[in-house]
Amino acid sequence: MLTEFGKTLRKLRIDNCQLLKDMADILGISPASLSAIENGKRNPQRAMVQDIISYYRLTPQEQDNLWNAFDISREEASVHLTGLTNAQAELGLTFARRFNDLSQDQINEIMAVLKK
C-alpha cells in the first residue's frame, strides 16, 4: 500500500526525471529498499529525509510537506520525555493514552490550538 511518504517520494523522483535506481544511488540504498519504502513495506529513516532535503534543495514548504508525509506514514510515534517538565510529560502521556478516543471535533480543536 502506497503511503503518504511513498507518494511524496515517488512524485519527487518522477518530477526530477529519475529512475528508482538513480534516487537509490543518491540516497545510498538499494533500489529494492527504495521500492519497499515507496510502497509502504519499509519505514523510512529520519536521516533519509534529511538527505532528500539536502540533495534536492527543497523549499521550506516542500520540506514541511515531506516531514508531514514522513510523520503520517510512520506506524508509531515516540516522544522522548528526557528534559521535559512533569506537566509536559503528563500531558504527552495522557494524550497518548486517549488518542484513539478523540472525536473529529476534538482533533480539529487540538490542531487549531497547536497551529497557533
PDB file of C-alpha atoms in Angstrom:
ATOM      1  CA  MET A   1       0.000   0.000   0.000  1.00  0.00           C
ATOM      2  CA  LEU A   2       1.443   3.342  -1.040  1.00  0.00           C
ATOM      3  CA  THR A   3       1.964   5.616   1.980  1.00  0.00           C
ATOM      4  CA  GLU A   4       1.917   9.413   2.025  1.00  0.00           C
ATOM      5  CA  PHE A   5       5.699   9.351   2.223  1.00  0.00           C
ATOM      6  CA  GLY A   6       5.876   6.858  -0.644  1.00  0.00           C
ATOM      7  CA  LYS A   7       3.648   9.055  -2.822  1.00  0.00           C
ATOM      8  CA  THR A   8       5.688  12.156  -1.994  1.00  0.00           C
ATOM      9  CA  LEU A   9       8.968  10.371  -2.651  1.00  0.00           C
ATOM     10  CA  ARG A  10       7.768   8.886  -5.945  1.00  0.00           C
ATOM     11  CA  LYS A  11       6.477  12.284  -7.111  1.00  0.00           C
ATOM     12  CA  LEU A  12       9.812  13.899  -6.263  1.00  0.00           C
ATOM     13  CA  ARG A  13      11.663  11.184  -8.168  1.00  0.00           C
ATOM     14  CA  ILE A  14       9.431  11.446 -11.230  1.00  0.00           C
ATOM     15  CA  ASP A  15       9.483  15.259 -11.174  1.00  0.00           C
ATOM     16  CA  ASN A  16      13.286  15.014 -11.337  1.00  0.00           C
ATOM     17  CA  CYS A  17      13.150  12.508 -14.231  1.00  0.00           C
ATOM     18  CA  GLN A  18      14.896   9.858 -12.167  1.00  0.00           C
ATOM     19  CA  LEU A  19      14.620   6.113 -12.220  1.00  0.00           C
ATOM     20  CA  LEU A  20      14.294   4.228  -8.961  1.00  0.00           C
ATOM     21  CA  LYS A  21      17.955   3.241  -9.256  1.00  0.00           C
ATOM     22  CA  ASP A  22      19.025   6.875  -9.699  1.00  0.00           C
ATOM     23  CA  MET A  23      17.370   8.029  -6.484  1.00  0.00           C
ATOM     24  CA  ALA A  24      18.514   4.908  -4.624  1.00  0.00           C
ATOM     25  CA  ASP A  25      22.118   5.623  -5.615  1.00  0.00           C
ATOM     26  CA  ILE A  26      21.785   9.229  -4.429  1.00  0.00           C
ATOM     27  CA  LEU A  27      20.431   8.053  -1.069  1.00  0.00           C
ATOM     28  CA  GLY A  28      22.974   5.250  -0.706  1.00  0.00           C
ATOM     29  CA  ILE A  29      20.401   2.472  -0.546  1.00  0.00           C
ATOM     30  CA  SER A  30      19.445  -0.365  -2.855  1.00  0.00           C
ATOM     31  CA  PRO A  31      16.690   0.068  -5.428  1.00  0.00           C
ATOM     32  CA  ALA A  32      14.807  -2.743  -3.654  1.00  0.00           C
ATOM     33  CA  SER A  33      14.926  -0.791  -0.373  1.00  0.00           C
ATOM     34  CA  LEU A  34      13.722   2.378  -2.053  1.00  0.00           C
ATOM     35  CA  SER A  35      10.910   0.469  -3.737  1.00  0.00           C
ATOM     36  CA  ALA A  36       9.886  -1.022  -0.390  1.00  0.00           C
ATOM     37  CA  ILE A  37       9.823   2.466   1.159  1.00  0.00           C
ATOM     38  CA  GLU A  38       7.791   3.888  -1.726  1.00  0.00           C
ATOM     39  CA  ASN A  39       5.318   1.021  -1.429  1.00  0.00           C
ATOM     40  CA  GLY A  40       4.961   1.250   2.357  1.00  0.00           C
ATOM     41  CA  LYS A  41       6.608  -2.093   3.050  1.00  0.00           C
ATOM     42  CA  ARG A  42       9.504  -0.489   4.889  1.00  0.00           C
ATOM     43  CA  ASN A  43       9.686   2.618   7.058  1.00  0.00           C
ATOM     44  CA  PRO A  44      11.989   5.444   6.010  1.00  0.00           C
ATOM     45  CA  GLN A  45      14.592   6.749   8.431  1.00  0.00           C
ATOM     46  CA  ARG A  46      14.882  10.358   9.576  1.00  0.00           C
ATOM     47  CA  ALA A  47      18.380  10.563   8.072  1.00  0.00           C
ATOM     48  CA  MET A  48      16.913   9.703   4.686  1.00  0.00           C
ATOM     49  CA  VAL A  49      14.545  12.661   4.904  1.00  0.00           C
ATOM     50  CA  GLN A  50      17.480  14.935   5.729  1.00  0.00           C
ATOM     51  CA  ASP A  51      19.436  13.544   2.767  1.00  0.00           C
ATOM     52  CA  ILE A  52      16.482  14.162   0.427  1.00  0.00           C
ATOM     53  CA  ILE A  53      16.079  17.728   1.679  1.00  0.00           C
ATOM     54  CA  SER A  54      19.783  18.434   1.185  1.00  0.00           C
ATOM     55  CA  TYR A  55      20.237  16.776  -2.188  1.00  0.00           C
ATOM     56  CA  TYR A  56      17.069  18.124  -3.809  1.00  0.00           C
ATOM     57  CA  ARG A  57      17.375  21.537  -2.115  1.00  0.00           C
ATOM     58  CA  LEU A  58      13.751  21.534  -1.091  1.00  0.00           C
ATOM     59  CA  THR A  59      11.998  24.787  -0.275  1.00  0.00           C
ATOM     60  CA  PRO A  60      10.713  25.252   3.280  1.00  0.00           C
ATOM     61  CA  GLN A  61       7.193  24.353   2.081  1.00  0.00           C
ATOM     62  CA  GLU A  62       8.465  21.223   0.327  1.00  0.00           C
ATOM     63  CA  GLN A  63      10.390  20.291   3.465  1.00  0.00           C
ATOM     64  CA  ASP A  64       7.228  20.658   5.576  1.00  0.00           C
ATOM     65  CA  ASN A  65       5.296  18.516   3.110  1.00  0.00           C
ATOM     66  CA  LEU A  66       7.981  15.829   3.195  1.00  0.00           C
ATOM     67  CA  TRP A  67       8.169  15.809   7.011  1.00  0.00           C
ATOM     68  CA  ASN A  68       4.358  15.679   7.260  1.00  0.00           C
ATOM     69  CA  ALA A  69       4.269  12.743   4.839  1.00  0.00           C
ATOM     70  CA  PHE A  70       7.027  11.063   6.871  1.00  0.00           C
ATOM     71  CA  ASP A  71       5.113  11.530  10.123  1.00  0.00           C
ATOM     72  CA  ILE A  72       1.821  10.323   8.661  1.00  0.00           C
ATOM     73  CA  SER A  73       3.451   7.228   7.183  1.00  0.00           C
ATOM     74  CA  ARG A  74       5.125   6.054  10.362  1.00  0.00           C
ATOM     75  CA  GLU A  75       3.467   3.143  12.115  1.00  0.00           C
ATOM     76  CA  GLU A  76       4.262   4.517  15.535  1.00  0.00           C
ATOM     77  CA  ALA A  77       5.468   7.714  17.117  1.00  0.00           C
ATOM     78  CA  SER A  78       7.676   8.161  20.125  1.00  0.00           C
ATOM     79  CA  VAL A  79       8.153  11.055  22.476  1.00  0.00           C
ATOM     80  CA  HIS A  80      11.343  11.446  24.452  1.00  0.00           C
ATOM     81  CA  LEU A  81      10.474  12.520  27.984  1.00  0.00           C
ATOM     82  CA  THR A  82      14.033  13.471  28.912  1.00  0.00           C
ATOM     83  CA  GLY A  83      14.271  17.142  29.760  1.00  0.00           C
ATOM     84  CA  LEU A  84      10.518  17.710  29.914  1.00  0.00           C
ATOM     85  CA  THR A  85       8.784  19.148  32.913  1.00  0.00           C
ATOM     86  CA  ASN A  86       6.446  16.874  34.836  1.00  0.00           C
ATOM     87  CA  ALA A  87       3.492  18.778  33.352  1.00  0.00           C
ATOM     88  CA  GLN A  88       4.783  18.292  29.793  1.00  0.00           C
ATOM     89  CA  ALA A  89       5.419  14.600  30.359  1.00  0.00           C
ATOM     90  CA  GLU A  90       1.982  14.121  31.924  1.00  0.00           C
ATOM     91  CA  LEU A  91       0.332  15.931  29.007  1.00  0.00           C
ATOM     92  CA  GLY A  92       2.156  13.788  26.437  1.00  0.00           C
ATOM     93  CA  LEU A  93       1.375  10.522  28.182  1.00  0.00           C
ATOM     94  CA  THR A  94      -2.274  11.418  28.798  1.00  0.00           C
ATOM     95  CA  PHE A  95      -2.650  12.414  25.162  1.00  0.00           C
ATOM     96  CA  ALA A  96      -1.106   9.125  24.021  1.00  0.00           C
ATOM     97  CA  ARG A  97      -3.462   7.097  26.211  1.00  0.00           C
ATOM     98  CA  ARG A  98      -6.563   8.947  24.990  1.00  0.00           C
ATOM     99  CA  PHE A  99      -5.515   9.446  21.371  1.00  0.00           C
ATOM    100  CA  ASN A 100      -7.691   6.679  19.916  1.00  0.00           C
ATOM    101  CA  ASP A 101     -10.752   8.013  21.737  1.00  0.00           C
ATOM    102  CA  LEU A 102     -10.653  11.529  20.259  1.00  0.00           C
ATOM    103  CA  SER A 103     -13.577  12.637  18.120  1.00  0.00           C
ATOM    104  CA  GLN A 104     -13.002  14.536  14.880  1.00  0.00           C
ATOM    105  CA  ASP A 105     -14.193  17.735  16.600  1.00  0.00           C
ATOM    106  CA  GLN A 106     -11.645  17.254  19.380  1.00  0.00           C
ATOM    107  CA  ILE A 107      -8.909  16.575  16.839  1.00  0.00           C
ATOM    108  CA  ASN A 108      -9.823  19.783  14.990  1.00  0.00           C
ATOM    109  CA  GLU A 109      -9.762  21.778  18.255  1.00  0.00           C
ATOM    110  CA  ILE A 110      -6.351  20.416  19.237  1.00  0.00           C
ATOM    111  CA  MET A 111      -4.934  21.070  15.766  1.00  0.00           C
ATOM    112  CA  ALA A 112      -6.233  24.650  15.892  1.00  0.00           C
ATOM    113  CA  VAL A 113      -4.505  25.228  19.228  1.00  0.00           C
ATOM    114  CA  LEU A 114      -1.241  23.670  18.063  1.00  0.00           C
ATOM    115  CA  LYS A 115      -1.139  25.623  14.804  1.00  0.00           C
ATOM    116  CA  LYS A 116      -1.366  28.996  16.565  1.00  0.00           C
TER     117      LYS A 116
END
